[in-house]
Amino acid sequence: MRQILYNAAINEAMHEEMERDETVYMIGEECSQCVWGTSAGLSEKFGAHRIRDSAISEAAIIGSSVGAALAGYRPISYMMFADFMMCGADELLYKAAKWRFAHGGKVKIPLVVRAPIGGYSGIGAEHSQCMESWVWRTPGLKIAIPSNPYDAKGLLKTAIRDDNPVVFLEHKNLMGMEGPVPEETYTVPFGKAEIKREGTDVTIVATGYLVSVTLQVANLLQKEKGVNVEVIDPRTLEPLDLDTILASVKKTKGAIIVDEDTMRCGPGAEIGMQIMENAFDYLDAPVKRVAAKNYPIAGAYLEQFVLPQPQDIANAVAEVTGDSEPLNVAGRVATKGVF
């Protein structure tokens, strides 16, 4: 199978869905030139009326998209950074999320909000956040977080075809990740987690960029400590494939949630509590979270003291499995930024 980059996979999904359906268009700040390299050739092929550069106003971008979706179009609202998404919070959290319910199911909101997330590039508090928890606590929004090129293309195609609003969180650090993507058409269904690595000793539920970091730590743990870690990527938080997570936890008797959002009220808190409510009797140790500290994300060198690190994952595995000597992964598993 051919190998392509994560940003190229997103670009292919856009090309294919815009060719398939003429109601699909994208709007955002300099979306025709996309700093993350996902827009190559789109403006030239589909024209400025379908790749629409907008004013610097997230409220206008998302608000106009909600109106267009109600009128029968399938807009893709593009945020240059996910951090800016909350400038259009009223349009996203109240209009897009609630209007189908508020109108008794008589209207559809086929809207995708594409938003690059994540840190590890030292670019500070307003350009490095993961916004899952902001979105997840709002009923009416679906959330996709692809961790590799295959999922990026398949999940985006599913999102564009969905009749409900979807927030598509693509990680900046993954844009240069290469992986297998078939040439034939495919989609990845929402609500179907993938077991990235089979294991028997402890379950790690990881999202986004931290899936690949977790897999590197898990491989070292297997090789040097004989600890067999099972790694699950939910792919979508809403809907969440809780059945796959619970089946794994019941097998391994241990659970760790690895996510880049804040530990306080983040995905780890939600997934961990669902495990406690549904599989408590199977656990040999309390559920452990690895996430960002409840601080603004510091810039440059100081960033590492806020965002979760590979050693935090190794330490969590040792704690849950009862190992008094955590594996030292410093310098062997590194987080790499895009700048």
Coordinates of C-alpha atoms in Angstrom, one line a residue:
M1 CA 0.0 0.0 0.0
R2 CA 1.3 3.5 -0.8
Q3 CA 2.5 5.8 2.0
I4 CA 1.4 9.4 2.3
L5 CA 1.5 12.2 4.9
Y6 CA -1.2 13.0 7.4
N7 CA -1.7 16.5 5.8
A8 CA -1.9 14.9 2.3
A9 CA -4.5 12.4 3.6
I10 CA -6.7 15.4 4.7
N11 CA -6.1 17.0 1.4
E12 CA -7.2 13.9 -0.5
A13 CA -10.4 13.6 1.6
M14 CA -11.2 17.2 0.8
H15 CA -10.6 16.7 -3.0
E16 CA -12.7 13.5 -3.1
E17 CA -15.7 14.9 -1.2
M18 CA -15.7 18.2 -3.1
E19 CA -15.7 16.2 -6.3
R20 CA -18.4 13.9 -5.1
D21 CA -20.7 16.6 -3.8
E22 CA -20.9 20.1 -5.2
T23 CA -22.6 21.4 -2.0
V24 CA -19.3 20.9 0.0
Y25 CA -17.2 24.0 0.4
M26 CA -14.5 25.3 2.8
I27 CA -14.4 28.7 4.5
G28 CA -11.7 30.1 6.8
E29 CA -8.9 32.5 7.4
E30 CA -6.4 32.0 4.5
C31 CA -7.8 28.4 4.1
S32 CA -6.7 28.5 0.4
Q33 CA -3.0 28.7 1.6
C34 CA -3.3 26.6 4.8
V35 CA -0.2 27.0 6.9
W36 CA -0.3 23.2 7.7
G37 CA -0.3 22.2 4.1
T38 CA -3.7 20.6 3.8
S39 CA -5.1 22.9 1.0
A40 CA -2.7 22.2 -1.9
G41 CA -4.5 22.4 -5.2
L42 CA -8.0 22.9 -3.8
S43 CA -8.4 26.6 -4.7
E44 CA -7.0 26.0 -8.2
K45 CA -9.4 23.1 -8.9
F46 CA -12.6 24.2 -7.2
G47 CA -12.3 28.0 -7.4
A48 CA -12.6 30.8 -4.8
H49 CA -16.4 30.3 -4.5
R50 CA -15.8 26.9 -2.9
I51 CA -12.5 27.6 -1.1
R52 CA -13.5 30.9 0.5
D53 CA -10.9 33.0 2.3
S54 CA -12.7 34.9 5.1
A55 CA -12.2 37.9 7.3
I56 CA -10.5 37.3 10.7
S57 CA -13.8 36.4 12.5
E58 CA -14.4 32.9 13.8
A59 CA -17.9 33.9 14.7
A60 CA -18.6 34.9 11.1
I61 CA -17.0 31.8 9.7
I62 CA -18.9 29.3 11.9
G63 CA -22.1 31.4 11.9
S64 CA -22.3 31.7 8.1
S65 CA -21.6 28.0 7.9
V66 CA -24.5 27.1 10.2
G67 CA -26.8 29.2 8.0
A68 CA -25.4 27.5 4.8
A69 CA -25.9 24.1 6.4
L70 CA -29.5 24.9 7.1
A71 CA -29.9 25.9 3.5
G72 CA -28.7 22.6 2.2
Y73 CA -24.9 23.1 1.8
R74 CA -22.2 21.0 3.5
P75 CA -19.7 23.7 4.8
I76 CA -16.3 23.0 6.3
S77 CA -15.3 25.8 8.7
Y78 CA -11.6 26.0 8.9
M79 CA -9.8 27.3 12.1
M80 CA -6.1 28.0 11.6
F81 CA -5.6 27.1 15.3
A82 CA -8.2 25.2 17.4
D83 CA -7.6 27.8 20.2
F84 CA -9.5 30.4 18.1
M85 CA -12.6 28.1 17.8
M86 CA -14.0 29.6 21.0
C87 CA -14.2 33.0 19.4
G88 CA -17.1 31.5 17.6
A89 CA -18.4 29.6 20.6
D90 CA -22.0 30.9 20.5
E91 CA -22.3 29.8 16.9
L92 CA -20.7 26.4 17.6
L93 CA -21.9 25.4 21.0
Y94 CA -25.4 27.0 20.9
K95 CA -26.4 27.2 17.3
A96 CA -24.8 24.3 15.5
A97 CA -25.1 21.9 18.5
K98 CA -28.6 22.6 19.5
W99 CA -30.7 23.8 16.6
R100 CA -31.6 20.3 15.3
F101 CA -33.0 19.5 18.7
A102 CA -34.6 22.9 19.2
H103 CA -36.5 22.5 15.9
G104 CA -37.8 19.1 16.7
G105 CA -35.4 17.3 14.3
K106 CA -36.9 19.2 11.3
V107 CA -33.5 20.7 10.2
K108 CA -30.1 19.2 9.6
I109 CA -26.7 20.8 10.3
P110 CA -24.2 19.0 8.1
L111 CA -21.2 21.1 9.3
V112 CA -17.6 20.2 9.9
V113 CA -15.3 22.4 11.9
R114 CA -11.7 21.5 11.1
A115 CA -9.4 22.7 13.9
P116 CA -5.6 22.0 14.3
I117 CA -4.8 21.2 17.9
G118 CA -1.9 20.6 20.2
G119 CA 1.4 21.7 21.6
Y120 CA 5.1 20.4 21.8
S121 CA 6.1 23.2 19.4
G122 CA 6.8 25.9 22.1
I123 CA 4.3 28.4 20.6
G124 CA 2.6 29.4 23.8
A125 CA -0.7 29.5 25.6
E126 CA -3.0 30.7 22.8
H127 CA -1.6 28.4 20.0
S128 CA -1.1 25.0 21.7
Q129 CA -4.3 23.9 23.3
C130 CA -6.3 20.7 22.8
M131 CA -10.0 21.6 23.0
E132 CA -11.7 18.3 23.4
S133 CA -13.2 18.9 26.8
W134 CA -14.7 22.3 25.7
V135 CA -16.5 20.6 22.9
W136 CA -17.3 17.2 24.5
R137 CA -19.4 18.7 27.3
T138 CA -21.8 20.1 24.7
P139 CA -24.5 17.7 23.6
G140 CA -25.1 17.8 19.9
L141 CA -21.5 17.8 18.6
K142 CA -19.6 14.9 17.3
I143 CA -15.8 14.8 17.8
A144 CA -13.1 13.1 15.7
I145 CA -9.4 13.0 16.6
P146 CA -7.4 11.1 13.9
S147 CA -4.0 9.8 15.1
N148 CA -2.6 8.7 11.7
P149 CA -3.0 9.4 7.9
Y150 CA -5.4 6.5 7.3
D151 CA -7.8 7.7 10.0
A152 CA -7.4 11.3 9.0
K153 CA -8.7 10.6 5.5
G154 CA -11.4 8.1 6.5
L155 CA -12.8 10.1 9.5
L156 CA -12.9 13.4 7.5
K157 CA -14.9 11.8 4.7
T158 CA -17.3 10.4 7.3
A159 CA -17.5 13.8 9.0
I160 CA -18.3 15.6 5.7
R161 CA -21.1 13.1 4.9
D162 CA -22.7 13.3 8.4
D163 CA -25.9 15.3 8.7
N164 CA -24.8 16.5 12.2
P165 CA -22.1 19.0 13.2
V166 CA -18.7 17.4 13.7
V167 CA -15.6 19.0 15.2
F168 CA -12.6 17.5 13.5
L169 CA -9.4 17.9 15.6
E170 CA -6.3 17.4 13.6
H171 CA -3.0 17.5 15.5
K172 CA -0.3 19.9 14.2
N173 CA 2.5 17.5 15.2
L174 CA 1.0 14.7 13.0
M175 CA 1.0 16.7 9.7
G176 CA 4.3 15.3 8.7
M177 CA 3.5 11.7 9.8
E178 CA 3.7 9.2 7.0
G179 CA 1.5 6.1 6.9
P180 CA -0.4 3.6 4.7
V181 CA -3.5 5.0 2.9
P182 CA -5.3 3.0 0.2
E183 CA -6.0 4.6 -3.2
E184 CA -9.5 3.2 -3.3
T185 CA -12.4 5.0 -1.6
Y186 CA -13.0 4.2 2.0
T187 CA -14.5 5.8 5.1
V188 CA -13.8 5.2 8.8
P189 CA -17.0 4.9 10.9
F190 CA -17.6 7.0 14.0
G191 CA -17.8 5.2 17.3
K192 CA -15.4 2.4 16.4
A193 CA -12.2 2.4 18.5
E194 CA -9.1 0.7 17.2
I195 CA -6.8 -1.5 19.3
K196 CA -3.4 -0.2 18.2
R197 CA -1.5 -2.8 20.3
E198 CA -2.7 -6.0 21.9
G199 CA -1.7 -6.5 25.5
T200 CA -2.5 -8.3 28.7
D201 CA -1.1 -6.3 31.6
V202 CA -2.7 -2.8 31.5
T203 CA -4.9 -0.8 29.1
I204 CA -3.9 2.6 27.9
V205 CA -6.6 4.7 26.1
A206 CA -4.7 7.4 24.2
T207 CA -5.9 10.1 21.8
G208 CA -4.4 12.2 18.9
Y209 CA -0.7 12.7 18.8
L210 CA -0.1 10.9 22.1
V211 CA -1.2 7.6 20.5
S212 CA 2.2 7.3 18.7
V213 CA 4.1 8.4 21.7
T214 CA 2.3 5.9 23.9
L215 CA 3.0 3.1 21.4
Q216 CA 6.8 3.9 21.5
V217 CA 6.7 3.7 25.3
A218 CA 4.7 0.5 25.3
N219 CA 7.2 -1.2 22.9
L220 CA 10.1 -0.2 25.3
L221 CA 8.2 -1.6 28.3
Q222 CA 7.6 -4.9 26.5
K223 CA 11.2 -5.2 25.5
E224 CA 12.9 -4.1 28.7
K225 CA 10.4 -4.8 31.5
G226 CA 8.2 -7.5 30.0
V227 CA 5.1 -5.4 30.6
N228 CA 2.5 -6.1 27.9
V229 CA 0.5 -2.9 27.3
E230 CA -2.7 -2.8 25.3
V231 CA -3.2 0.6 23.5
I232 CA -6.6 1.7 22.4
D233 CA -7.3 4.8 20.2
P234 CA -11.0 5.8 20.5
R235 CA -10.8 7.7 17.1
T236 CA -14.0 9.6 18.1
L237 CA -14.8 10.9 21.5
E238 CA -18.5 11.5 20.5
P239 CA -19.7 8.9 19.9
L240 CA -17.3 7.0 22.2
D241 CA -16.7 3.3 21.8
L242 CA -17.0 2.4 25.5
D243 CA -17.6 -1.3 24.9
T244 CA -14.1 -1.8 23.4
I245 CA -12.5 0.1 26.3
L246 CA -14.4 -1.8 29.0
A247 CA -13.7 -5.2 27.3
S248 CA -10.0 -4.4 27.4
V249 CA -10.0 -3.1 31.0
K250 CA -11.8 -6.3 32.1
K251 CA -9.0 -8.3 30.5
T252 CA -6.0 -6.4 31.8
K253 CA -7.4 -5.3 35.2
G254 CA -5.8 -1.8 34.8
A255 CA -6.6 1.5 33.0
I256 CA -4.6 4.6 32.1
I257 CA -6.0 7.5 30.1
V258 CA -3.4 9.5 28.1
D259 CA -4.6 12.8 26.6
E260 CA -3.1 16.2 25.9
D261 CA -6.0 18.3 27.2
T262 CA -6.0 19.4 30.9
M263 CA -6.2 16.7 33.6
R264 CA -8.9 18.8 35.3
C265 CA -12.2 18.1 33.6
G266 CA -10.5 16.7 30.5
P267 CA -11.2 13.5 28.6
G268 CA -9.2 11.5 31.1
A269 CA -11.7 12.5 33.8
E270 CA -14.7 11.5 31.7
I271 CA -13.3 8.2 30.3
G272 CA -11.8 7.3 33.7
M273 CA -15.1 7.9 35.5
Q274 CA -17.0 5.8 32.9
I275 CA -14.5 2.9 33.6
M276 CA -15.0 3.3 37.3
E277 CA -18.8 3.2 36.9
N278 CA -18.8 0.2 34.6
A279 CA -15.8 -1.9 35.4
F280 CA -14.7 -1.0 39.0
D281 CA -14.9 -4.6 40.2
Y282 CA -12.4 -5.7 37.6
L283 CA -9.7 -3.1 38.5
D284 CA -6.6 -4.2 40.5
A285 CA -5.5 -0.5 40.9
P286 CA -7.2 3.0 40.6
V287 CA -7.5 4.4 37.1
K288 CA -4.6 6.7 36.3
R289 CA -4.6 9.8 34.1
V290 CA -1.7 11.3 32.1
A291 CA -2.6 14.8 30.9
A292 CA -1.6 18.4 30.8
K293 CA -1.3 20.2 34.1
N294 CA -4.0 22.8 35.0
Y295 CA -1.8 25.6 33.8
P296 CA -1.7 27.8 30.7
I297 CA 0.7 26.1 28.3
A298 CA 4.0 27.8 28.7
G299 CA 6.1 28.7 25.7
A300 CA 9.5 27.4 24.5
Y301 CA 11.5 25.4 27.1
L302 CA 9.0 25.6 29.9
E303 CA 6.3 23.9 27.8
Q304 CA 7.6 20.5 28.8
F305 CA 6.6 21.1 32.5
V306 CA 3.0 21.5 31.5
L307 CA 2.3 19.0 28.7
P308 CA 2.3 15.3 29.3
Q309 CA 5.7 13.6 28.6
P310 CA 6.8 10.1 27.7
Q311 CA 8.2 9.5 31.1
D312 CA 4.8 10.3 32.6
I313 CA 3.3 7.4 30.7
A314 CA 6.0 5.0 31.9
N315 CA 5.6 6.2 35.5
A316 CA 1.8 5.7 35.2
V317 CA 2.3 2.1 33.9
A318 CA 4.6 1.3 36.8
E319 CA 2.1 2.7 39.3
V320 CA -0.8 0.8 38.0
T321 CA 1.1 -2.5 37.6
G322 CA 2.8 -2.2 41.0
D323 CA 6.3 -1.9 39.7
S324 CA 8.5 0.1 42.2
E325 CA 11.1 1.0 39.5
P326 CA 9.5 2.8 36.5
L327 CA 11.3 2.4 33.2
N328 CA 13.5 5.4 32.3
V329 CA 12.5 6.5 28.8
A330 CA 14.2 9.9 28.9
G331 CA 16.0 10.6 25.7
R332 CA 14.7 7.4 24.0
V333 CA 11.1 8.5 23.4
A334 CA 10.9 12.2 22.5
T335 CA 8.0 14.6 21.6
K336 CA 8.7 16.5 18.4
G337 CA 7.2 19.8 17.5
V338 CA 6.5 21.2 14.1
F339 CA 8.6 24.4 14.6

